[in-house]
């Protein structure tokens, strides 16, 4: 019998022991947490910037997807930072559990006191492998939620765009239907690229397309809207040829935005070779291009 659970009935003791094993927290810590939740009277939400779960209007058990922007800590919103600081743990899904990934780097910069937990995710795997990875991330989150925690998962850019968050939220919704799952939007790399070059992503009546598949690029460029391309899905020569075909010579390539070595250059001045994975190409919505803006 652990001293910390001496007053508990046997079944509760056993459940507490199992939860401690699953969540990685000590029994004493879980008991303290439960008593805190029992005696704490939630404050009204007055100042969203306060770094407490109550001030954020979210308390455990809850899962919050937190968009942390493309890499520059300055592009993390105040609410995202407050949530990272208030969370009992911040999950970062990572392809290599031994390496500090980009989302972890941003979290460390803006919320250095947070408890970061790396959970492996096989991004390059087939559908079954990715599903298995998602289940592993969901299991880790569920264990923490069962311990009453406010769990944040940090995601590069925005949680709703090319991340595991929507699928994770659905999985948690099924496994723990009563638990609050929400997200804090983040700034995307295409927003950062367009801002640095002072060009338009959106204009009245014009569509805005974000894609990681250049298969339909000609169709998108034929319309006078903006097109943002993600994920290294092409090369400089093909993009320049497409720009020529549609007379769209105002495209910008943003590489390593907010990271060491960042570069924001006109497509015309880009090498013909492969566009790197951490690059975002933006064909702005029509209109005048400011000469040399932000480049
Ligand atoms: C899996 S998607 C992530 C999207 C992210 N959730 C968002 O909202 O922007 C990865 C792609 O985002 C773009 N990207 C992310 N961070 C970037 C950065 N710092 N600089 C340039 N492109 C970036 C690249 O096109 C990369 O291939």
Coordinates of N, CA and C in Angstrom, one line a residue, residues 56-219:
X56 N -8.0 31.4 -18.8 CA -8.2 31.1 -20.2 C -9.6 30.6 -20.4
X57 N -10.3 30.3 -19.4 CA -11.7 29.7 -19.6 C -11.6 28.2 -19.9
X58 N -10.5 27.6 -19.8 CA -10.3 26.2 -20.1 C -9.5 25.6 -18.9
X59 N -10.1 24.5 -18.4 CA -9.3 23.8 -17.4 C -9.4 22.3 -17.6
X60 N -8.5 21.6 -17.0 CA -8.5 20.1 -17.3 C -9.7 19.4 -16.7
X61 N -10.1 18.3 -17.2 CA -9.5 17.7 -18.4 C -9.9 18.4 -19.7
X62 N -9.0 18.7 -20.5 CA -9.3 19.3 -21.8 C -8.1 19.2 -22.7
X63 N -8.3 19.2 -24.0 CA -7.3 19.1 -25.0 C -7.4 20.4 -25.9
X64 N -6.2 21.1 -26.0 CA -6.2 22.3 -26.8 C -5.1 22.2 -27.9
X65 N -5.5 22.3 -29.1 CA -4.5 22.3 -30.2 C -4.1 23.8 -30.3
X66 N -2.8 24.0 -30.2 CA -2.2 25.3 -30.2 C -1.4 25.6 -31.4
X67 N -1.8 26.5 -32.3 CA -1.0 26.9 -33.4 C 0.2 27.8 -33.0
X68 N 1.4 27.4 -33.4 CA 2.5 28.2 -32.9 C 3.3 28.9 -34.0
X69 N 2.6 29.0 -35.2 CA 3.2 29.8 -36.2 C 4.3 29.0 -37.0
X70 N 4.9 29.7 -38.0 CA 5.8 29.0 -38.8 C 7.2 28.7 -38.2
X71 N 7.5 29.4 -37.1 CA 8.8 29.2 -36.5 C 9.4 30.3 -35.7
X72 N 8.9 31.6 -36.0 CA 9.4 32.7 -35.3 C 8.6 32.9 -34.0
X73 N 9.2 32.8 -32.8 CA 8.4 33.0 -31.6 C 7.6 34.2 -31.6
X74 N 8.0 35.3 -32.3 CA 7.2 36.5 -32.3 C 5.9 36.4 -33.0
X75 N 5.7 35.3 -33.7 CA 4.5 35.0 -34.4 C 3.5 34.1 -33.7
X76 N 3.8 33.9 -32.4 CA 2.9 33.1 -31.5 C 2.0 34.1 -30.8
X77 N 0.7 33.8 -30.9 CA -0.2 34.8 -30.3 C -0.2 34.7 -28.7
X78 N -0.7 35.8 -28.1 CA -0.6 35.8 -26.7 C -1.5 34.7 -26.1
X79 N -2.6 34.4 -26.7 CA -3.4 33.3 -26.2 C -2.8 32.0 -26.3
X80 N -2.1 31.8 -27.4 CA -1.4 30.5 -27.6 C -0.3 30.3 -26.5
X81 N 0.4 31.4 -26.3 CA 1.5 31.3 -25.3 C 0.9 31.1 -23.9
X82 N -0.2 31.8 -23.6 CA -0.8 31.6 -22.2 C -1.2 30.2 -22.1
X83 N -1.8 29.6 -23.1 CA -2.2 28.2 -23.0 C -1.1 27.2 -22.8
X84 N 0.0 27.5 -23.5 CA 1.2 26.6 -23.4 C 1.7 26.7 -21.9
X85 N 1.7 27.9 -21.4 CA 2.2 28.1 -20.0 C 1.2 27.4 -19.0
X86 N -0.1 27.5 -19.3 CA -1.0 27.0 -18.3 C -1.2 25.5 -18.4
X87 N -0.8 24.9 -19.5 CA -1.1 23.4 -19.7 C -0.3 22.6 -18.7
X88 N -0.9 21.5 -18.3 CA -0.1 20.6 -17.4 C 1.0 19.9 -18.2
X89 N 0.7 19.6 -19.5 CA 1.7 19.1 -20.4 C 1.5 19.6 -21.8
X90 N 2.6 19.8 -22.5 CA 2.5 20.2 -23.9 C 3.0 19.0 -24.8
X91 N 2.1 18.4 -25.6 CA 2.5 17.3 -26.4 C 3.1 17.9 -27.7
X92 N 4.2 17.3 -28.2 CA 4.7 17.6 -29.5 C 4.8 16.3 -30.3
X93 N 4.1 16.1 -31.4 CA 4.2 14.9 -32.2 C 5.5 15.0 -33.0
X94 N 6.3 14.0 -32.9 CA 7.7 14.1 -33.5 C 8.0 12.9 -34.3
X95 N 8.7 13.0 -35.4 CA 9.2 11.8 -36.2 C 10.3 11.2 -35.5
X96 N 11.1 11.9 -34.6 CA 12.2 11.3 -34.0 C 12.2 11.8 -32.5
X97 N 11.9 10.8 -31.6 CA 11.8 11.1 -30.2 C 13.1 11.6 -29.6
X98 N 14.2 11.5 -30.3 CA 15.5 11.9 -29.8 C 15.9 13.3 -30.2
X99 N 15.0 13.9 -31.0 CA 15.4 15.2 -31.6 C 14.4 16.3 -31.2
X100 N 14.9 17.5 -31.0 CA 14.0 18.6 -30.8 C 13.4 19.1 -32.1
X101 N 12.1 18.9 -32.3 CA 11.5 19.4 -33.6 C 11.2 20.8 -33.5
X102 N 10.6 21.3 -34.7 CA 10.3 22.7 -34.8 C 9.3 23.2 -33.8
X103 N 8.2 22.5 -33.6 CA 7.1 23.0 -32.7 C 7.7 23.0 -31.3
X104 N 8.5 22.0 -30.9 CA 9.1 22.1 -29.6 C 10.1 23.3 -29.4
X105 N 10.8 23.6 -30.5 CA 11.7 24.8 -30.4 C 10.9 26.0 -30.2
X106 N 9.8 26.2 -30.8 CA 9.0 27.4 -30.6 C 8.4 27.4 -29.2
X107 N 7.9 26.2 -28.7 CA 7.4 26.1 -27.4 C 8.4 26.5 -26.3
X108 N 9.6 26.0 -26.5 CA 10.7 26.3 -25.6 C 11.0 27.7 -25.5
X109 N 10.9 28.4 -26.7 CA 11.2 29.8 -26.7 C 10.2 30.7 -26.1
X110 N 8.9 30.3 -26.2 CA 7.9 31.2 -25.7 C 7.3 30.8 -24.3
X111 N 7.5 29.5 -24.0 CA 7.0 29.0 -22.7 C 8.0 28.0 -22.1
X112 N 9.1 28.6 -21.7 CA 10.2 27.7 -21.3 C 9.9 26.8 -20.1
X113 N 8.9 27.2 -19.3 CA 8.7 26.4 -18.1 C 7.7 25.3 -18.4
X114 N 7.2 25.1 -19.6 CA 6.2 24.1 -19.9 C 6.8 22.7 -19.8
X115 N 6.0 21.7 -19.5 CA 6.4 20.3 -19.5 C 6.1 19.8 -20.9
X116 N 7.1 19.5 -21.6 CA 7.0 19.1 -23.0 C 7.1 17.6 -23.1
X117 N 6.2 16.9 -23.8 CA 6.2 15.5 -23.9 C 6.3 15.2 -25.4
X118 N 7.3 14.5 -25.9 CA 7.4 14.1 -27.3 C 6.7 12.8 -27.5
X119 N 5.8 12.8 -28.5 CA 5.1 11.5 -28.8 C 5.4 11.2 -30.3
X120 N 6.0 10.0 -30.5 CA 6.4 9.6 -31.9 C 5.2 9.6 -32.9
X121 N 5.4 10.2 -34.1 CA 4.4 10.1 -35.1 C 5.1 9.9 -36.4
X122 N 4.7 8.8 -37.1 CA 5.4 8.4 -38.4 C 4.7 9.1 -39.5
X123 N 5.2 10.3 -39.8 CA 4.5 11.2 -40.8 C 4.6 10.6 -42.2
X124 N 5.7 9.9 -42.5 CA 6.0 9.4 -43.8 C 5.4 8.0 -44.1
X125 N 4.7 7.4 -43.0 CA 4.3 6.0 -43.1 C 3.0 5.9 -44.1
X126 N 2.6 4.7 -44.4 CA 1.4 4.5 -45.2 C 0.2 4.8 -44.3
X127 N -1.0 4.6 -44.9 CA -2.2 5.0 -44.1 C -2.3 4.2 -42.8
X128 N -2.0 2.9 -42.8 CA -2.1 2.1 -41.6 C -1.1 2.6 -40.6
X129 N 0.2 2.9 -41.1 CA 1.2 3.4 -40.1 C 0.8 4.7 -39.5
X130 N 0.2 5.6 -40.3 CA -0.2 6.9 -39.8 C -1.3 6.7 -38.8
X131 N -2.3 5.8 -39.1 CA -3.4 5.5 -38.2 C -2.8 5.0 -36.8
X132 N -1.8 4.1 -36.9 CA -1.3 3.5 -35.7 C -0.6 4.7 -34.9
X133 N 0.1 5.6 -35.6 CA 0.7 6.7 -34.9 C -0.3 7.6 -34.3
X134 N -1.4 7.8 -35.0 CA -2.4 8.7 -34.4 C -3.0 8.0 -33.2
X135 N -3.2 6.7 -33.2 CA -3.7 6.0 -32.0 C -2.8 6.2 -30.9
X136 N -1.5 6.1 -31.1 CA -0.5 6.2 -30.1 C -0.5 7.6 -29.5
X137 N -0.7 8.6 -30.3 CA -0.8 10.0 -29.8 C -2.1 10.2 -29.0
X138 N -3.2 9.6 -29.5 CA -4.4 9.7 -28.8 C -4.4 9.0 -27.4
X139 N -3.7 7.8 -27.4 CA -3.6 7.1 -26.1 C -2.8 7.9 -25.1
X140 N -1.8 8.6 -25.6 CA -1.0 9.4 -24.6 C -1.8 10.6 -24.1
X141 N -2.6 11.2 -25.0 CA -3.4 12.3 -24.6 C -4.5 11.8 -23.7
X142 N -5.1 10.7 -24.0 CA -6.2 10.2 -23.1 C -5.7 9.9 -21.7
X143 N -4.5 9.3 -21.6 CA -4.0 9.0 -20.3 C -3.8 10.3 -19.5
X144 N -3.4 11.4 -20.1 CA -3.2 12.6 -19.4 C -4.6 13.3 -19.1
X145 N -5.5 13.1 -20.0 CA -6.9 13.7 -19.8 C -7.5 12.9 -18.6
X146 N -7.3 11.6 -18.5 CA -7.9 10.8 -17.4 C -7.3 11.2 -16.1
X147 N -6.1 11.8 -16.1 CA -5.5 12.3 -14.9 C -6.0 13.8 -14.6
X148 N -6.9 14.2 -15.4 CA -7.5 15.6 -15.1 C -6.7 16.7 -15.7
X149 N -5.8 16.4 -16.6 CA -4.8 17.4 -17.1 C -5.4 18.3 -18.2
X150 N -4.9 19.6 -18.2 CA -5.1 20.4 -19.4 C -3.9 20.1 -20.3
X151 N -4.3 19.5 -21.4 CA -3.2 19.0 -22.4 C -3.2 20.0 -23.6
X152 N -2.1 20.5 -23.9 CA -1.9 21.3 -25.2 C -1.1 20.4 -26.1
X153 N -1.5 20.5 -27.4 CA -0.7 19.9 -28.4 C -0.2 21.0 -29.3
X154 N 1.1 21.2 -29.4 CA 1.7 22.3 -30.2 C 1.8 21.9 -31.7
X155 N 1.3 22.8 -32.5 CA 1.3 22.5 -34.0 C 1.9 23.7 -34.8
X156 N 2.8 23.4 -35.7 CA 3.4 24.4 -36.5 C 2.2 25.0 -37.3
X157 N 2.3 26.3 -37.5 CA 1.3 27.0 -38.3 C 0.0 27.0 -37.6
X158 N -1.1 26.6 -38.3 CA -2.4 26.6 -37.8 C -2.9 25.1 -37.5
X159 N -3.6 24.8 -36.4 CA -4.0 23.4 -36.1 C -4.9 22.8 -37.2
X160 N -5.6 23.6 -37.9 CA -6.6 23.0 -38.9 C -6.0 22.7 -40.2
X161 N -4.7 23.1 -40.5 CA -4.2 22.9 -41.8 C -3.0 22.0 -41.9
X162 N -3.2 20.8 -42.5 CA -2.1 19.9 -42.7 C -1.5 19.5 -41.3
X163 N -2.3 19.2 -40.3 CA -1.8 18.7 -39.1 C -2.6 17.5 -38.6
X164 N -2.2 16.8 -37.6 CA -2.9 15.7 -37.1 C -4.1 16.1 -36.2
X165 N -4.2 17.4 -35.9 CA -5.1 17.8 -34.9 C -6.6 17.5 -35.2
X166 N -7.1 17.7 -36.4 CA -8.5 17.4 -36.6 C -8.8 15.9 -36.4
X167 N -7.9 15.0 -36.8 CA -8.1 13.6 -36.6 C -8.0 13.2 -35.1
X168 N -7.0 13.9 -34.5 CA -6.8 13.6 -33.0 C -8.1 14.1 -32.3
X169 N -8.6 15.3 -32.6 CA -9.8 15.8 -31.9 C -11.0 14.8 -32.1
X170 N -11.1 14.3 -33.3 CA -12.2 13.3 -33.6 C -12.0 12.1 -32.7
X171 N -10.8 11.6 -32.6 CA -10.5 10.4 -31.8 C -10.8 10.6 -30.4
X172 N -10.4 11.8 -29.9 CA -10.7 12.1 -28.4 C -12.2 12.2 -28.2
X173 N -12.9 12.8 -29.2 CA -14.3 13.0 -29.1 C -15.0 11.7 -29.0
X174 N -14.5 10.7 -29.7 CA -15.1 9.3 -29.6 C -14.8 8.6 -28.3
X175 N -13.5 8.7 -27.9 CA -13.0 8.0 -26.7 C -13.5 8.7 -25.4
X176 N -13.5 10.0 -25.4 CA -13.9 10.7 -24.2 C -14.9 11.8 -24.5
X177 N -16.1 11.4 -24.8 CA -17.1 12.4 -25.4 C -17.4 13.6 -24.5
X178 N -17.2 13.5 -23.2 CA -17.5 14.7 -22.4 C -16.4 15.7 -22.2
X179 N -15.2 15.3 -22.8 CA -14.0 16.2 -22.6 C -14.0 17.3 -23.6
X180 N -13.7 18.5 -23.1 CA -13.6 19.7 -24.0 C -12.3 19.5 -24.9
X181 N -12.6 19.7 -26.2 CA -11.5 19.7 -27.2 C -11.6 21.0 -28.0
X182 N -10.6 21.8 -28.0 CA -10.7 23.1 -28.7 C -9.3 23.4 -29.3
X183 N -9.3 24.6 -30.0 CA -8.0 24.9 -30.7 C -7.8 26.4 -30.7
X184 N -6.5 26.8 -30.8 CA -6.2 28.2 -30.9 C -5.5 28.4 -32.2
X185 N -6.0 29.3 -33.1 CA -5.5 29.4 -34.4 C -4.1 29.9 -34.4
X186 N -3.3 29.5 -35.5 CA -1.9 30.0 -35.6 C -1.7 30.7 -36.9
X187 N -0.7 31.4 -37.0 CA -0.3 32.1 -38.2 C 0.4 31.1 -39.1
X188 N 0.1 31.1 -40.4 CA 0.6 30.1 -41.3 C 1.8 30.7 -42.1
X189 N 2.6 29.8 -42.7 CA 3.8 30.3 -43.4 C 3.4 31.1 -44.6
X190 N 2.2 30.8 -45.3 CA 1.8 31.6 -46.4 C 1.4 33.0 -46.0
X191 N 0.8 33.1 -44.8 CA 0.5 34.5 -44.3 C 1.8 35.3 -44.1
X192 N 2.8 34.6 -43.5 CA 4.1 35.2 -43.2 C 4.8 35.7 -44.5
X193 N 4.7 34.8 -45.5 CA 5.4 35.1 -46.8 C 4.7 36.3 -47.4
X194 N 3.4 36.3 -47.5 CA 2.6 37.3 -48.1 C 2.8 38.7 -47.4
X195 N 2.9 38.6 -46.0 CA 3.1 39.8 -45.2 C 4.5 40.4 -45.5
X196 N 5.5 39.5 -45.5 CA 6.9 40.0 -45.7 C 7.0 40.7 -47.1
X197 N 6.2 40.2 -48.1 CA 6.3 40.8 -49.4 C 5.3 41.8 -49.7
X198 N 4.4 42.1 -48.8 CA 3.3 43.1 -48.9 C 2.5 42.8 -50.2
X199 N 2.1 41.5 -50.3 CA 1.2 41.2 -51.5 C -0.1 40.6 -50.9
X200 N -1.1 40.5 -51.8 CA -2.5 40.1 -51.4 C -2.7 38.6 -51.5
X201 N -3.2 38.1 -50.4 CA -3.7 36.7 -50.5 C -5.2 36.7 -50.9
X202 N -5.9 37.7 -50.4 CA -7.3 37.7 -50.7 C -7.7 39.1 -51.3
X203 N -8.6 39.0 -52.2 CA -9.2 40.2 -52.8 C -10.6 39.9 -53.1
X204 N -11.4 41.0 -53.2 CA -12.9 40.8 -53.4 C -13.1 39.9 -54.6
X205 N -13.9 38.9 -54.5 CA -14.3 38.1 -55.6 C -13.3 37.1 -56.1
X206 N -12.1 37.1 -55.5 CA -11.0 36.2 -55.9 C -10.9 35.0 -55.0
X207 N -10.7 33.8 -55.5 CA -10.5 32.7 -54.6 C -9.1 32.7 -54.1
X208 N -8.9 31.9 -53.0 CA -7.6 31.8 -52.4 C -7.4 30.3 -52.3
X209 N -6.4 29.7 -52.9 CA -6.1 28.3 -52.9 C -4.9 28.0 -52.2
X210 N -4.9 27.0 -51.3 CA -3.7 26.5 -50.6 C -3.6 25.0 -51.0
X211 N -2.5 24.6 -51.5 CA -2.5 23.2 -52.0 C -1.1 22.6 -51.7
X212 N -1.1 21.3 -51.6 CA 0.2 20.6 -51.6 C 0.3 19.7 -52.8
X213 N -0.5 19.9 -53.8 CA -0.5 19.1 -55.0 C -0.6 20.1 -56.2
X214 N 0.5 20.1 -56.9 CA 0.6 21.0 -58.1 C -0.1 20.5 -59.3
X215 N -0.7 19.3 -59.2 CA -1.4 18.7 -60.4 C -2.4 19.6 -61.0
X216 N -3.1 20.4 -60.2 CA -4.1 21.3 -60.8 C -3.6 22.8 -60.9
X217 N -2.3 23.0 -60.8 CA -1.8 24.3 -60.7 C -2.2 25.2 -61.9
X218 N -2.2 24.7 -63.1 CA -2.6 25.5 -64.2 C -4.0 26.0 -64.1
X219 N -4.9 25.1 -63.6 CA -6.3 25.6 -63.4 C -6.4 26.7 -62.3

